[in-house]
mmCIF file of C-alpha atoms and ligand atoms in Angstrom:
data_model
loop_
_atom_site.group_PDB
_atom_site.id
_atom_site.type_symbol
_atom_site.label_atom_id
_atom_site.label_comp_id
_atom_site.label_asym_id
_atom_site.label_seq_id
_atom_site.Cartn_x
_atom_site.Cartn_y
_atom_site.Cartn_z
ATOM 1 C CA MET A 1 0.393 14.766 -12.800
ATOM 2 C CA THR A 2 -0.397 18.401 -13.057
ATOM 3 C CA GLY A 3 -3.887 18.670 -11.984
ATOM 4 C CA SER A 4 -6.657 16.878 -9.800
ATOM 5 C CA LYS A 5 -7.793 13.459 -11.095
ATOM 6 C CA GLU A 6 -11.515 13.029 -11.844
ATOM 7 C CA LEU A 7 -13.206 9.929 -12.395
ATOM 8 C CA LYS A 8 -15.186 10.261 -15.499
ATOM 9 C CA ASP A 9 -18.170 8.105 -15.174
ATOM 10 C CA GLY A 10 -20.909 10.332 -15.081
ATOM 11 C CA SER A 11 -22.443 9.588 -11.651
ATOM 12 C CA SER A 12 -18.986 9.535 -9.782
ATOM 13 C CA GLU A 13 -17.439 12.471 -11.540
ATOM 14 C CA ASN A 14 -15.371 14.794 -8.979
ATOM 15 C CA ALA A 15 -15.894 11.945 -6.763
ATOM 16 C CA PRO A 16 -14.328 12.506 -3.189
ATOM 17 C CA LEU A 17 -11.877 10.143 -2.068
ATOM 18 C CA VAL A 18 -12.935 8.798 1.352
ATOM 19 C CA PHE A 19 -10.668 7.209 3.542
ATOM 20 C CA ILE A 20 -12.102 4.885 6.404
ATOM 21 C CA GLY A 21 -9.435 5.059 8.826
ATOM 22 C CA GLY A 22 -6.839 7.854 8.890
ATOM 23 C CA GLY A 23 -3.576 6.091 10.423
ATOM 24 C CA ASN A 24 -0.113 5.293 9.078
ATOM 25 C CA MET A 25 -1.305 4.011 5.723
ATOM 26 C CA ALA A 26 -3.881 6.186 4.805
ATOM 27 C CA ALA A 27 -1.290 9.235 5.955
ATOM 28 C CA ALA A 28 1.155 7.701 3.470
ATOM 29 C CA LEU A 29 -1.536 7.392 0.787
ATOM 30 C CA ILE A 30 -2.881 10.650 1.206
ATOM 31 C CA THR A 31 0.644 12.657 1.358
ATOM 32 C CA GLY A 32 1.478 10.740 -1.699
ATOM 33 C CA CYS A 33 -1.466 11.649 -3.771
ATOM 34 C CA VAL A 34 -1.963 15.257 -2.524
ATOM 35 C CA ALA A 35 1.908 15.935 -3.182
ATOM 36 C CA LYS A 36 1.266 14.758 -6.840
ATOM 37 C CA ARG A 37 -1.889 16.998 -7.116
ATOM 38 C CA PHE A 38 -3.896 13.692 -7.895
ATOM 39 C CA VAL A 39 -6.473 14.814 -5.229
ATOM 40 C CA GLU A 40 -6.912 18.313 -3.879
ATOM 41 C CA LYS A 41 -7.074 18.515 -0.002
ATOM 42 C CA ASP A 42 -10.676 19.665 -0.174
ATOM 43 C CA ARG A 43 -11.663 16.338 -1.770
ATOM 44 C CA VAL A 44 -10.071 14.208 0.657
ATOM 45 C CA VAL A 45 -12.522 12.784 3.138
ATOM 46 C CA ILE A 46 -11.183 10.935 6.525
ATOM 47 C CA SER A 47 -12.636 8.865 9.453
ATOM 48 C CA VAL A 48 -10.761 8.035 12.168
ATOM 49 C CA ARG A 49 -11.977 6.752 15.775
ATOM 50 C CA THR A 50 -10.564 9.324 17.921
ATOM 51 C CA GLU A 51 -10.760 13.093 18.392
ATOM 52 C CA LYS A 52 -6.780 13.210 18.877
ATOM 53 C CA SER A 53 -6.263 11.730 15.393
ATOM 54 C CA ALA A 54 -9.146 14.016 13.967
ATOM 55 C CA GLU A 55 -7.111 17.121 15.370
ATOM 56 C CA LYS A 56 -4.045 16.082 13.697
ATOM 57 C CA TRP A 57 -5.868 15.703 10.342
ATOM 58 C CA ARG A 58 -7.281 19.189 10.607
ATOM 59 C CA GLN A 59 -4.026 20.644 11.634
ATOM 60 C CA LYS A 60 -2.815 19.510 8.280
ATOM 61 C CA GLY A 61 -5.361 21.472 6.518
ATOM 62 C CA TYR A 62 -8.115 18.422 5.895
ATOM 63 C CA VAL A 63 -11.540 19.979 6.693
ATOM 64 C CA ASN A 64 -13.533 16.833 6.109
ATOM 65 C CA VAL A 65 -12.603 14.973 8.990
ATOM 66 C CA PHE A 66 -15.257 12.739 10.986
ATOM 67 C CA THR A 67 -14.883 10.555 14.218
ATOM 68 C CA ASN A 68 -18.306 8.829 13.165
ATOM 69 C CA THR A 69 -17.993 6.621 10.080
ATOM 70 C CA LEU A 70 -21.749 6.204 9.595
ATOM 71 C CA GLU A 71 -22.200 9.991 9.669
ATOM 72 C CA MET A 72 -19.411 10.669 7.018
ATOM 73 C CA LEU A 73 -20.535 7.737 4.739
ATOM 74 C CA GLU A 74 -24.454 9.379 5.105
ATOM 75 C CA LYS A 75 -22.753 12.792 4.061
ATOM 76 C CA TYR A 76 -20.957 11.004 1.017
ATOM 77 C CA PRO A 77 -23.277 8.465 -0.746
ATOM 78 C CA THR A 78 -21.218 8.938 -3.896
ATOM 79 C CA ALA A 79 -17.521 8.624 -3.695
ATOM 80 C CA ILE A 80 -14.438 6.425 -3.841
ATOM 81 C CA TYR A 81 -14.054 4.756 -0.649
ATOM 82 C CA ILE A 82 -10.753 3.464 0.560
ATOM 83 C CA ILE A 83 -10.881 0.977 3.369
ATOM 84 C CA CYS A 84 -7.989 1.779 5.440
ATOM 85 C CA VAL A 85 -8.655 0.363 8.774
ATOM 86 C CA LYS A 86 -6.849 -2.852 10.576
ATOM 87 C CA PRO A 87 -8.253 -6.113 9.377
ATOM 88 C CA GLN A 88 -9.742 -6.538 12.640
ATOM 89 C CA ILE A 89 -11.763 -3.538 12.659
ATOM 90 C CA PHE A 90 -13.416 -4.269 9.319
ATOM 91 C CA ASN A 91 -16.353 -5.634 10.939
ATOM 92 C CA GLU A 92 -17.004 -2.591 12.665
ATOM 93 C CA VAL A 93 -16.712 -0.787 9.452
ATOM 94 C CA VAL A 94 -19.290 -2.836 7.713
ATOM 95 C CA SER A 95 -21.998 -2.184 10.495
ATOM 96 C CA SER A 96 -21.091 1.416 10.193
ATOM 97 C CA TRP A 97 -22.326 1.362 6.593
ATOM 98 C CA PRO A 98 -25.560 2.787 5.709
ATOM 99 C CA VAL A 99 -27.894 0.000 4.803
ATOM 100 C CA ASN A 100 -29.401 1.775 1.743
ATOM 101 C CA SER A 101 -25.999 2.347 0.541
ATOM 102 C CA ARG A 102 -24.991 1.924 -3.000
ATOM 103 C CA PRO A 103 -21.171 2.219 -3.430
ATOM 104 C CA LYS A 104 -19.873 1.896 -6.952
ATOM 105 C CA PHE A 105 -16.318 1.620 -6.301
ATOM 106 C CA ILE A 106 -14.484 0.331 -3.236
ATOM 107 C CA VAL A 107 -10.723 0.109 -2.687
ATOM 108 C CA SER A 108 -9.364 -2.075 0.164
ATOM 109 C CA VAL A 109 -5.769 -1.763 1.539
ATOM 110 C CA MET A 110 -6.335 -4.320 4.448
ATOM 111 C CA ALA A 111 -3.935 -7.491 4.600
ATOM 112 C CA GLY A 112 -5.726 -10.677 4.751
ATOM 113 C CA VAL A 113 -9.142 -9.769 3.525
ATOM 114 C CA PRO A 114 -9.693 -11.421 0.447
ATOM 115 C CA LEU A 115 -12.066 -9.918 -2.511
ATOM 116 C CA PRO A 116 -14.656 -12.746 -1.889
ATOM 117 C CA THR A 117 -14.992 -11.895 1.973
ATOM 118 C CA LEU A 118 -15.166 -8.238 1.061
ATOM 119 C CA SER A 119 -18.061 -9.166 -1.268
ATOM 120 C CA ALA A 120 -19.780 -11.184 1.324
ATOM 121 C CA LYS A 121 -19.466 -8.978 4.321
ATOM 122 C CA LEU A 122 -20.305 -5.613 2.694
ATOM 123 C CA PRO A 123 -24.203 -6.167 2.685
ATOM 124 C CA PHE A 124 -25.196 -3.750 0.133
ATOM 125 C CA VAL A 125 -22.384 -4.770 -2.338
ATOM 126 C CA SER A 126 -24.227 -5.590 -5.688
ATOM 127 C CA GLY A 127 -22.955 -7.122 -8.894
ATOM 128 C CA ASN A 128 -22.680 -3.402 -9.906
ATOM 129 C CA THR A 129 -19.769 -2.507 -7.494
ATOM 130 C CA THR A 130 -16.196 -2.730 -8.263
ATOM 131 C CA ILE A 131 -13.938 -3.994 -5.302
ATOM 132 C CA ILE A 132 -10.155 -3.428 -5.664
ATOM 133 C CA ARG A 133 -7.610 -5.014 -3.423
ATOM 134 C CA MET A 134 -4.630 -2.748 -3.242
ATOM 135 C CA MET A 135 -1.573 -3.354 -1.292
ATOM 136 C CA PRO A 136 0.684 -0.249 -1.503
ATOM 137 C CA SER A 137 3.404 0.481 1.478
ATOM 138 C CA VAL A 138 4.550 3.377 3.414
ATOM 139 C CA ALA A 139 6.644 4.751 0.721
ATOM 140 C CA SER A 140 3.528 5.895 -0.855
ATOM 141 C CA SER A 141 4.001 9.165 0.995
ATOM 142 C CA ILE A 142 7.157 9.935 -1.103
ATOM 143 C CA GLY A 143 5.771 8.301 -4.489
ATOM 144 C CA ALA A 144 7.821 5.338 -4.145
ATOM 145 C CA ALA A 145 5.519 2.410 -3.138
ATOM 146 C CA ALA A 146 5.848 -1.006 -4.907
ATOM 147 C CA THR A 147 1.869 -1.481 -4.898
ATOM 148 C CA THR A 148 0.171 -4.548 -6.042
ATOM 149 C CA MET A 149 -3.491 -4.660 -6.785
ATOM 150 C CA CYS A 150 -5.863 -7.681 -7.827
ATOM 151 C CA TYR A 151 -9.768 -7.351 -8.951
ATOM 152 C CA GLU A 152 -12.341 -9.331 -10.273
ATOM 153 C CA LYS A 153 -12.968 -8.470 -14.102
ATOM 154 C CA ASN A 154 -16.924 -8.161 -14.543
ATOM 155 C CA ASP A 155 -18.114 -7.090 -18.014
ATOM 156 C CA LYS A 156 -21.575 -6.466 -16.588
ATOM 157 C CA ILE A 157 -20.694 -3.825 -14.453
ATOM 158 C CA GLU A 158 -21.341 -0.483 -16.017
ATOM 159 C CA ASN A 159 -17.949 1.684 -16.375
ATOM 160 C CA GLN A 160 -15.690 -0.781 -14.781
ATOM 161 C CA ASP A 161 -12.821 0.007 -16.825
ATOM 162 C CA ALA A 162 -12.832 3.408 -15.718
ATOM 163 C CA TYR A 163 -12.712 2.565 -12.055
ATOM 164 C CA ILE A 164 -9.855 0.136 -12.953
ATOM 165 C CA LYS A 165 -8.034 2.804 -14.766
ATOM 166 C CA TYR A 166 -8.570 5.237 -11.974
ATOM 167 C CA ALA A 167 -7.242 2.711 -9.384
ATOM 168 C CA ARG A 168 -4.107 2.089 -11.453
ATOM 169 C CA GLU A 169 -3.503 5.854 -11.741
ATOM 170 C CA PHE A 170 -3.805 6.245 -8.229
ATOM 171 C CA ALA A 171 -1.529 3.341 -7.491
ATOM 172 C CA GLU A 172 1.062 5.221 -10.263
ATOM 173 C CA CYS A 173 0.948 8.332 -8.479
ATOM 174 C CA ILE A 174 2.066 6.641 -5.041
ATOM 175 C CA GLY A 175 4.998 4.542 -6.938
ATOM 176 C CA THR A 176 4.799 1.502 -9.130
ATOM 177 C CA VAL A 177 1.921 -1.213 -9.579
ATOM 178 C CA GLU A 178 1.736 -4.502 -10.624
ATOM 179 C CA ILE A 179 -1.740 -6.431 -11.441
ATOM 180 C CA ILE A 180 -1.348 -9.856 -10.064
ATOM 181 C CA PRO A 181 -3.750 -12.913 -9.547
ATOM 182 C CA GLU A 182 -5.390 -12.823 -5.925
ATOM 183 C CA ARG A 183 -3.796 -16.060 -5.359
ATOM 184 C CA CYS A 184 -0.555 -14.328 -5.336
ATOM 185 C CA PHE A 185 -1.268 -11.357 -3.275
ATOM 186 C CA ASN A 186 -0.096 -12.598 0.169
ATOM 187 C CA PRO A 187 3.555 -13.253 -0.911
ATOM 188 C CA ALA A 188 3.582 -10.070 -2.960
ATOM 189 C CA MET A 189 2.241 -8.071 0.185
ATOM 190 C CA ALA A 190 5.015 -9.480 2.007
ATOM 191 C CA ILE A 191 7.679 -8.444 -0.313
ATOM 192 C CA GLY A 192 6.119 -4.723 -1.286
ATOM 193 C CA ALA A 193 4.185 -4.037 1.996
ATOM 194 C CA SER A 194 6.099 -5.654 4.837
ATOM 195 C CA SER A 195 9.409 -5.384 3.510
ATOM 196 C CA PRO A 196 10.198 -2.085 4.160
ATOM 197 C CA ALA A 197 10.166 -2.891 7.664
ATOM 198 C CA TRP A 198 12.809 -5.466 7.260
ATOM 199 C CA THR A 199 14.716 -3.256 5.208
ATOM 200 C CA PHE A 200 15.166 -0.533 7.697
ATOM 201 C CA MET A 201 16.195 -3.389 10.355
ATOM 202 C CA TYR A 202 18.855 -4.212 7.767
ATOM 203 C CA ILE A 203 20.112 -0.740 7.377
ATOM 204 C CA GLU A 204 19.969 -0.175 10.953
ATOM 205 C CA SER A 205 22.220 -3.401 11.299
ATOM 206 C CA LEU A 206 24.347 -1.831 8.647
ATOM 207 C CA ALA A 207 24.757 1.140 10.580
ATOM 208 C CA ASP A 208 25.136 -0.595 14.096
ATOM 209 C CA GLY A 209 28.050 -2.898 12.265
ATOM 210 C CA ALA A 210 29.959 0.369 11.395
ATOM 211 C CA VAL A 211 29.385 1.822 14.390
ATOM 212 C CA ALA A 212 30.646 -0.896 16.441
ATOM 213 C CA GLN A 213 34.022 -0.217 14.484
ATOM 214 C CA GLY A 214 33.908 3.288 15.321
ATOM 215 C CA LEU A 215 32.123 5.268 12.398
ATOM 216 C CA GLY A 216 30.007 7.995 13.872
ATOM 217 C CA ARG A 217 26.179 7.185 13.978
ATOM 218 C CA ALA A 218 24.843 10.070 11.685
ATOM 219 C CA GLU A 219 27.241 9.419 8.969
ATOM 220 C CA ALA A 220 26.802 5.465 9.584
ATOM 221 C CA LYS A 221 22.868 5.828 8.862
ATOM 222 C CA ARG A 222 23.458 8.124 5.999
ATOM 223 C CA ILE A 223 25.681 5.691 4.231
ATOM 224 C CA ALA A 224 23.883 2.506 5.079
ATOM 225 C CA ALA A 225 20.478 4.282 3.488
ATOM 226 C CA GLN A 226 22.186 5.445 0.338
ATOM 227 C CA ALA A 227 24.007 2.515 -0.192
ATOM 228 C CA VAL A 228 20.751 0.254 -0.247
ATOM 229 C CA LEU A 229 19.337 2.966 -2.188
ATOM 230 C CA GLY A 230 21.817 2.954 -4.906
ATOM 231 C CA ALA A 231 22.231 -0.906 -5.126
ATOM 232 C CA ALA A 232 18.188 -0.916 -5.789
ATOM 233 C CA GLN A 233 18.452 1.516 -8.338
ATOM 234 C CA MET A 234 20.971 -0.682 -10.103
ATOM 235 C CA LEU A 235 18.775 -3.389 -10.409
ATOM 236 C CA LEU A 236 16.141 -1.087 -11.842
ATOM 237 C CA ASN A 237 17.910 1.333 -13.971
ATOM 238 C CA SER A 238 19.150 -0.730 -16.960
ATOM 239 C CA GLU A 239 21.802 2.138 -17.300
ATOM 240 C CA SER A 240 23.707 0.121 -14.807
ATOM 241 C CA GLY A 241 24.124 -2.537 -17.252
ATOM 242 C CA PHE A 242 21.889 -4.748 -15.774
ATOM 243 C CA ASP A 243 18.554 -6.148 -17.266
ATOM 244 C CA ILE A 244 16.054 -7.204 -14.565
ATOM 245 C CA GLU A 245 14.077 -9.007 -16.816
ATOM 246 C CA LYS A 246 17.125 -11.266 -18.191
ATOM 247 C CA GLN A 247 19.936 -11.582 -15.616
ATOM 248 C CA HIS A 248 20.474 -12.831 -12.322
ATOM 249 C CA PHE A 249 21.086 -10.631 -9.042
ATOM 250 C CA GLY A 250 23.985 -12.457 -8.661
ATOM 251 C CA TRP A 251 25.778 -10.985 -11.742
ATOM 252 C CA LEU A 252 25.892 -7.656 -9.822
ATOM 253 C CA LYS A 253 26.824 -9.147 -6.346
ATOM 254 C CA ASP A 254 29.806 -10.728 -8.123
ATOM 255 C CA GLN A 255 31.019 -7.787 -9.435
ATOM 256 C CA VAL A 256 31.470 -6.112 -5.728
ATOM 257 C CA CYS A 257 33.279 -9.356 -4.539
ATOM 258 C CA SER A 258 37.004 -9.036 -5.520
ATOM 259 C CA PRO A 259 38.605 -12.194 -5.578
ATOM 260 C CA GLY A 260 40.181 -12.611 -1.914
ATOM 261 C CA GLY A 261 38.825 -9.281 -1.211
ATOM 262 C CA THR A 262 36.833 -7.662 1.586
ATOM 263 C CA THR A 263 32.997 -8.329 0.438
ATOM 264 C CA ILE A 264 33.533 -12.106 -0.246
ATOM 265 C CA GLU A 265 34.270 -12.400 3.401
ATOM 266 C CA GLY A 266 31.332 -10.487 4.473
ATOM 267 C CA VAL A 267 29.255 -12.847 2.090
ATOM 268 C CA ARG A 268 30.668 -16.023 3.735
ATOM 269 C CA ALA A 269 29.695 -14.221 7.142
ATOM 270 C CA LEU A 270 26.001 -13.503 5.842
ATOM 271 C CA GLU A 271 25.777 -17.149 4.697
ATOM 272 C CA LYS A 272 27.149 -18.818 7.941
ATOM 273 C CA HIS A 273 24.485 -17.094 9.663
ATOM 274 C CA GLY A 274 21.590 -17.677 7.463
ATOM 275 C CA PHE A 275 21.108 -14.387 5.866
ATOM 276 C CA ARG A 276 19.157 -15.613 2.748
ATOM 277 C CA SER A 277 17.266 -18.573 4.561
ATOM 278 C CA ALA A 278 16.238 -15.614 7.367
ATOM 279 C CA VAL A 279 14.996 -13.216 4.695
ATOM 280 C CA ILE A 280 13.055 -16.308 2.786
ATOM 281 C CA GLU A 281 11.479 -17.282 6.235
ATOM 282 C CA ALA A 282 10.422 -13.860 6.705
ATOM 283 C CA VAL A 283 8.566 -13.688 3.597
ATOM 284 C CA SER A 284 7.011 -16.969 3.871
ATOM 285 C CA ALA A 285 5.861 -15.966 7.591
ATOM 286 C CA ALA A 286 4.258 -12.633 6.712
ATOM 287 C CA SER A 287 2.796 -14.519 3.640
ATOM 288 C CA LYS A 288 1.382 -17.530 5.815
ATOM 289 C CA LYS A 289 0.155 -14.937 8.699
ATOM 290 C CA ALA A 290 -2.018 -13.229 5.806
ATOM 291 C CA ASP A 291 -3.232 -16.803 4.809
ATOM 292 C CA ASP A 292 -4.605 -17.243 8.381
ATOM 293 C CA MET A 293 -5.942 -13.766 8.730
ATOM 294 C CA ALA A 294 -8.193 -14.725 5.467
ATOM 295 C CA LYS A 295 -9.357 -17.846 7.124
ATOM 296 C CA THR A 296 -10.303 -15.917 10.285
ATOM 297 C CA ALA A 297 -11.846 -13.153 8.259
ATOM 298 C CA LYS A 298 -14.556 -15.045 6.644
HETATM 299 N N1 LIG B 301 1.089 0.263 7.496
HETATM 300 C C1 LIG B 301 1.747 -0.207 6.454
HETATM 301 O O1 LIG B 301 2.679 -0.286 6.134
HETATM 302 C C2 LIG B 301 0.478 -0.855 5.567
HETATM 303 C C3 LIG B 301 -0.887 -1.182 5.994
HETATM 304 N N2 LIG B 301 -1.696 -1.844 5.262
HETATM 305 C C4 LIG B 301 -3.131 -1.826 5.826
HETATM 306 O O2 LIG B 301 -3.515 -0.803 6.044
HETATM 307 C C5 LIG B 301 -4.461 -1.019 7.069
HETATM 308 C C6 LIG B 301 -4.142 0.268 8.241
HETATM 309 O O3 LIG B 301 -3.208 -0.060 8.883
HETATM 310 P P1 LIG B 301 -2.391 1.294 9.404
HETATM 311 O O4 LIG B 301 -2.630 2.427 8.842
HETATM 312 O O5 LIG B 301 -0.946 0.638 9.666
HETATM 313 O O6 LIG B 301 -2.995 1.424 10.857
HETATM 314 P P2 LIG B 301 -3.295 2.295 12.026
HETATM 315 O O7 LIG B 301 -3.524 1.793 13.327
HETATM 316 O O8 LIG B 301 -2.082 3.502 11.633
HETATM 317 O O9 LIG B 301 -4.517 3.233 11.566
HETATM 318 C C7 LIG B 301 -5.596 2.573 11.492
HETATM 319 C C8 LIG B 301 -6.894 3.940 11.470
HETATM 320 O O10 LIG B 301 -8.040 3.310 11.545
HETATM 321 C C9 LIG B 301 -8.797 4.255 12.241
HETATM 322 N N3 LIG B 301 -10.164 3.697 12.873
HETATM 323 C C10 LIG B 301 -10.110 2.567 13.635
HETATM 324 N N4 LIG B 301 -11.509 2.294 13.994
HETATM 325 C C11 LIG B 301 -12.211 3.016 12.850
HETATM 326 C C12 LIG B 301 -13.503 3.071 12.713
HETATM 327 N N5 LIG B 301 -14.483 2.124 13.208
HETATM 328 N N6 LIG B 301 -13.754 3.739 11.557
HETATM 329 C C13 LIG B 301 -13.037 4.649 11.053
HETATM 330 N N7 LIG B 301 -11.768 4.645 11.392
HETATM 331 C C14 LIG B 301 -11.277 3.775 12.330
HETATM 332 C C15 LIG B 301 -8.009 4.669 13.569
HETATM 333 O O11 LIG B 301 -8.583 5.668 14.213
HETATM 334 P P3 LIG B 301 -7.679 6.605 15.449
HETATM 335 O O12 LIG B 301 -6.334 7.257 14.764
HETATM 336 O O13 LIG B 301 -8.468 7.506 15.863
HETATM 337 O O14 LIG B 301 -7.118 5.316 16.323
HETATM 338 C C16 LIG B 301 -6.986 4.908 12.664
HETATM 339 O O15 LIG B 301 -6.549 6.099 12.332
HETATM 340 C C17 LIG B 301 -4.524 -2.274 7.839
HETATM 341 O O16 LIG B 301 -5.387 -2.987 7.165
HETATM 342 C C18 LIG B 301 -2.938 -2.734 6.987
HETATM 343 O O17 LIG B 301 -3.217 -4.179 6.994
HETATM 344 C C19 LIG B 301 -1.403 -2.164 4.059
HETATM 345 C C20 LIG B 301 -0.285 -1.906 3.530
HETATM 346 C C21 LIG B 301 0.924 -1.214 4.494
HETATM 347 O O1 LIG B 302 1.756 -5.588 9.198
HETATM 348 C C1 LIG B 302 0.732 -5.501 8.195
HETATM 349 O O2 LIG B 302 -0.114 -6.111 8.631
HETATM 350 C C2 LIG B 302 0.767 -4.348 7.183
HETATM 351 C C3 LIG B 302 0.119 -5.044 5.855
HETATM 352 C C4 LIG B 302 1.604 -4.613 5.419
HETATM 353 C C5 LIG B 302 2.355 -3.966 6.208
HETATM 354 N N1 LIG B 302 1.734 -3.551 7.155
#
């Protein structure tokens, strides 16, 4: 992507990207899409709660930074709004939205707040507002997120296709995107957005294991991270001979496990300690937590 992206729908042309919440996720999204020149810094608008966070953004060269969300939303009545606060803060954001506001396009990255809750709680949302749920990850900052997206198609909304296309391009600029039905959103969130934390733990554990056997910490960290990256790339890059659509992951695993060799001993140890089961339970726990959050968010 070479130039700043515009939403060509007439009213929202050149619309700024307004981020409600400027924490970890907003930082990853903004860093990623500014690096790809999807948007220029001066078209990014951010609200945070504290002056300390506002100052951090200003020091990074962002000038449109607010500590009062109502004030920001009043100043930017036409924009692409991206809700990046914690789900628990959503009600506070709702009450910060000017009552006469008529937003056309809202993206929410909040876990556990479903589309029907978003439209029910945002009082000004009319049949003419497109709401998209997006679940990116911290890897957005380097253009490597596995984002999922869902929305309700409504042919009565003028230019809705343009909003959906814009959201898709936004997601593509921070990594890959899968459009999925909302009923699958929480398990997808677990593996796309939560799993980086678990993968960091896995890589840390690999390094710890090698350090325990005498390898230096710095080398262990680099080797472990690169090994995981290489394995993931083999799954995604068909030049490895692997076809992700047709083949089982075990095919590649088996290529590493020499009969009577070292790796299969590690496989045996992992199975003995419930490795796969632990991972499956982690996905299930995160997904169920989002289900519970959705019930209380109503
Ligand atoms: N972290 C992740 O990996 C992912 C997070 N998400 C979702 O992103 C959302 C944000 O998470 P994350 O960035 O990690 O959280 P953070 O706690 O890092 O950031 C929350 C931000 O919201 C700001 N804030 C609090 N209250 C208000 C308010 N009333 N108006 C405007 N801003 C406010 C905070 O300001 P201040 O800094 O001043 O306190 C802070 O900048 C969550 O809903 C989460 O589910 C989705 C995918 C991945
Ligand atoms: O932990 C969370 O709730 C958020 C959503 C996915 C990743 N982080």
